[in-house]
Amino acid sequence: LTTLSAHSNKYKEAYQRLNYLYQAAHCVLSQNPENVELARFYCFTQKTIARRLVLRQDPSVKRTLCKKCCSLLIPGVTATTRQRRKKNKTRFTVMRCLSCGQSKTLLNNPDYSLWVDRPEAQMEQQKQPGDKNSTRRCTAASQRIVSIRIP
């Protein structure tokens, strides 16, 4: 079992920095849509920090970044968005980056939910019998339980 306090402060600051860079990229493009290079620099720095510290980013954030040129994908400003449908009625959203031409295809299924949003992925605050300290448990889909002791 590992202590969470030392690691959580380090990662909390890193996530705050990632959040700041993402918001700064949005602000730059909202004020001046022609300033794509500065927004791309912020997004590239964000991606580099996340990769260096091995941090997982939220899927909603990853969907708005171009994998090829690290540009922020905003429909109508830095990306074009098209709705596509296949023969079996499956609907897709295709986002194309205007800087590099890279396409990103996203599924439009209203019944689909991300693993992050499912109840088994959420952390629960539980008390162990006979233990005065609380323990957080995260149960995965494979029913493997990971416990982290909180001081």
Short mmCIF file of C-alpha atoms in Angstrom, two decimals:
data_model
loop_
_atom_site.label_atom_id
_atom_site.label_comp_id
_atom_site.label_asym_id
_atom_site.label_seq_id
_atom_site.Cartn_x
_atom_site.Cartn_y
_atom_site.Cartn_z
CA LEU A 1 0.00 0.00 0.00
CA THR A 2 1.28 3.43 -0.86
CA THR A 3 0.57 6.81 0.68
CA LEU A 4 -1.49 9.09 -1.51
CA SER A 5 -0.65 12.48 0.01
CA ALA A 6 2.83 12.99 -1.48
CA HIS A 7 1.77 11.91 -4.95
CA SER A 8 -1.57 13.71 -4.99
CA ASN A 9 -0.03 17.16 -4.41
CA LYS A 10 2.42 16.62 -7.25
CA TYR A 11 -0.25 15.43 -9.66
CA LYS A 12 -2.75 18.04 -8.51
CA GLU A 13 -0.34 20.81 -9.52
CA ALA A 14 0.34 19.07 -12.83
CA TYR A 15 -3.37 18.75 -13.62
CA GLN A 16 -3.88 22.41 -12.70
CA ARG A 17 -1.11 23.35 -15.12
CA LEU A 18 -2.64 21.21 -17.88
CA ASN A 19 -6.01 22.83 -17.24
CA TYR A 20 -4.45 26.31 -17.37
CA LEU A 21 -2.71 25.58 -20.69
CA TYR A 22 -5.92 24.19 -22.20
CA GLN A 23 -7.92 27.24 -21.11
CA ALA A 24 -5.17 29.58 -22.34
CA ALA A 25 -5.32 27.96 -25.79
CA HIS A 26 -9.09 28.48 -25.87
CA CYS A 27 -8.76 32.12 -24.77
CA VAL A 28 -6.11 32.87 -27.39
CA LEU A 29 -8.29 31.49 -30.18
CA SER A 30 -11.44 33.19 -28.93
CA GLN A 31 -9.74 36.61 -28.86
CA ASN A 32 -7.87 36.25 -32.14
CA PRO A 33 -8.74 33.25 -34.37
CA GLU A 34 -5.67 33.90 -36.53
CA ASN A 35 -3.30 33.25 -33.61
CA VAL A 36 -3.28 29.48 -34.16
CA GLU A 37 0.47 29.07 -33.54
CA LEU A 38 0.31 30.28 -29.93
CA ALA A 39 -2.66 28.01 -29.19
CA ARG A 40 -0.77 25.12 -30.82
CA PHE A 41 2.26 25.85 -28.62
CA TYR A 42 0.06 25.72 -25.50
CA CYS A 43 -1.50 22.43 -26.59
CA PHE A 44 1.90 20.95 -27.47
CA THR A 45 3.23 21.94 -24.04
CA GLN A 46 0.16 20.38 -22.43
CA LYS A 47 0.66 17.13 -24.35
CA THR A 48 4.38 17.06 -23.49
CA ILE A 49 3.74 17.53 -19.75
CA ALA A 50 1.06 14.84 -19.72
CA ARG A 51 3.36 12.42 -21.55
CA ARG A 52 6.37 13.17 -19.34
CA LEU A 53 4.44 12.70 -16.08
CA VAL A 54 2.35 9.80 -17.49
CA LEU A 55 -0.97 11.54 -16.74
CA ARG A 56 -4.27 10.52 -18.26
CA GLN A 57 -6.30 13.29 -19.78
CA ASP A 58 -10.06 13.37 -19.97
CA PRO A 59 -11.46 12.01 -23.25
CA SER A 60 -13.32 15.26 -23.89
CA VAL A 61 -9.96 17.09 -23.86
CA LYS A 62 -8.27 14.52 -26.08
CA ARG A 63 -11.08 14.77 -28.64
CA THR A 64 -10.42 18.48 -29.12
CA LEU A 65 -6.69 18.11 -29.86
CA CYS A 66 -5.18 17.15 -33.20
CA LYS A 67 -2.87 14.17 -32.81
CA LYS A 68 -0.65 15.20 -35.70
CA CYS A 69 0.00 18.93 -35.16
CA CYS A 70 -1.29 19.44 -31.56
CA SER A 71 -3.71 22.11 -32.73
CA LEU A 72 -6.88 22.84 -30.77
CA LEU A 73 -9.85 21.64 -32.83
CA ILE A 74 -12.66 24.19 -32.68
CA PRO A 75 -15.36 23.67 -35.33
CA GLY A 76 -15.47 26.54 -37.80
CA VAL A 77 -12.21 28.09 -36.54
CA THR A 78 -9.45 25.46 -36.73
CA ALA A 79 -11.46 22.43 -37.87
CA THR A 80 -14.30 21.41 -40.13
CA THR A 81 -17.00 19.10 -38.79
CA ARG A 82 -19.07 16.73 -40.89
CA GLN A 83 -21.73 14.17 -39.96
CA ARG A 84 -21.41 10.82 -41.75
CA ARG A 85 -23.61 7.74 -41.78
CA LYS A 86 -22.81 4.18 -42.85
CA LYS A 87 -25.16 1.65 -44.37
CA ASN A 88 -25.99 0.07 -41.01
CA LYS A 89 -27.24 3.44 -39.67
CA THR A 90 -24.09 4.04 -37.60
CA ARG A 91 -23.44 7.76 -37.30
CA PHE A 92 -20.01 9.40 -37.08
CA THR A 93 -18.65 12.89 -36.63
CA VAL A 94 -15.59 13.56 -38.76
CA MET A 95 -13.39 16.45 -37.61
CA ARG A 96 -10.70 17.63 -40.03
CA CYS A 97 -7.86 19.86 -38.85
CA LEU A 98 -7.42 22.91 -41.08
CA SER A 99 -3.69 23.17 -40.27
CA CYS A 100 -2.47 19.71 -41.25
CA GLY A 101 -5.50 17.97 -42.78
CA GLN A 102 -5.61 15.14 -40.23
CA SER A 103 -9.09 13.62 -39.75
CA LYS A 104 -10.54 12.37 -36.50
CA THR A 105 -13.64 10.13 -36.54
CA LEU A 106 -15.88 10.06 -33.47
CA LEU A 107 -18.80 7.69 -32.97
CA ASN A 108 -22.24 9.26 -32.42
CA ASN A 109 -23.96 6.58 -30.36
CA PRO A 110 -26.32 7.98 -27.71
CA ASP A 111 -26.31 4.64 -25.81
CA TYR A 112 -22.50 4.53 -25.53
CA SER A 113 -20.93 5.58 -22.25
CA LEU A 114 -17.24 5.98 -21.53
CA TRP A 115 -15.64 3.70 -18.96
CA VAL A 116 -14.81 6.78 -16.89
CA ASP A 117 -18.52 7.59 -16.61
CA ARG A 118 -19.56 4.08 -15.53
CA PRO A 119 -20.28 3.38 -11.84
CA GLU A 120 -17.59 0.68 -11.51
CA ALA A 121 -14.91 3.21 -12.46
CA GLN A 122 -15.82 5.65 -9.69
CA MET A 123 -13.86 5.76 -6.45
CA GLU A 124 -15.83 5.05 -3.31
CA GLN A 125 -15.15 6.17 0.23
CA GLN A 126 -15.47 3.07 2.42
CA LYS A 127 -14.67 2.08 6.00
CA GLN A 128 -12.89 -1.20 6.60
CA PRO A 129 -14.27 -3.34 9.47
CA GLY A 130 -12.02 -3.01 12.51
CA ASP A 131 -9.98 -0.21 10.92
CA LYS A 132 -10.18 3.37 12.11
CA ASN A 133 -8.63 4.81 8.91
CA SER A 134 -10.71 5.14 5.77
CA THR A 135 -9.72 3.39 2.59
CA ARG A 136 -10.58 4.31 -0.98
CA ARG A 137 -11.48 1.48 -3.26
CA CYS A 138 -11.63 1.52 -7.00
CA THR A 139 -13.22 -1.58 -8.50
CA ALA A 140 -12.36 -2.27 -12.09
CA ALA A 141 -14.41 -4.14 -14.65
CA SER A 142 -12.36 -7.27 -13.97
CA GLN A 143 -13.42 -7.09 -10.28
CA ARG A 144 -9.83 -6.47 -9.21
CA ILE A 145 -9.74 -4.18 -6.18
CA VAL A 146 -7.00 -1.64 -5.66
CA SER A 147 -6.77 -0.12 -2.18
CA ILE A 148 -4.91 3.05 -1.29
CA ARG A 149 -4.48 3.97 2.36
CA ILE A 150 -5.24 7.61 3.18
CA PRO A 151 -3.55 9.07 6.27
#
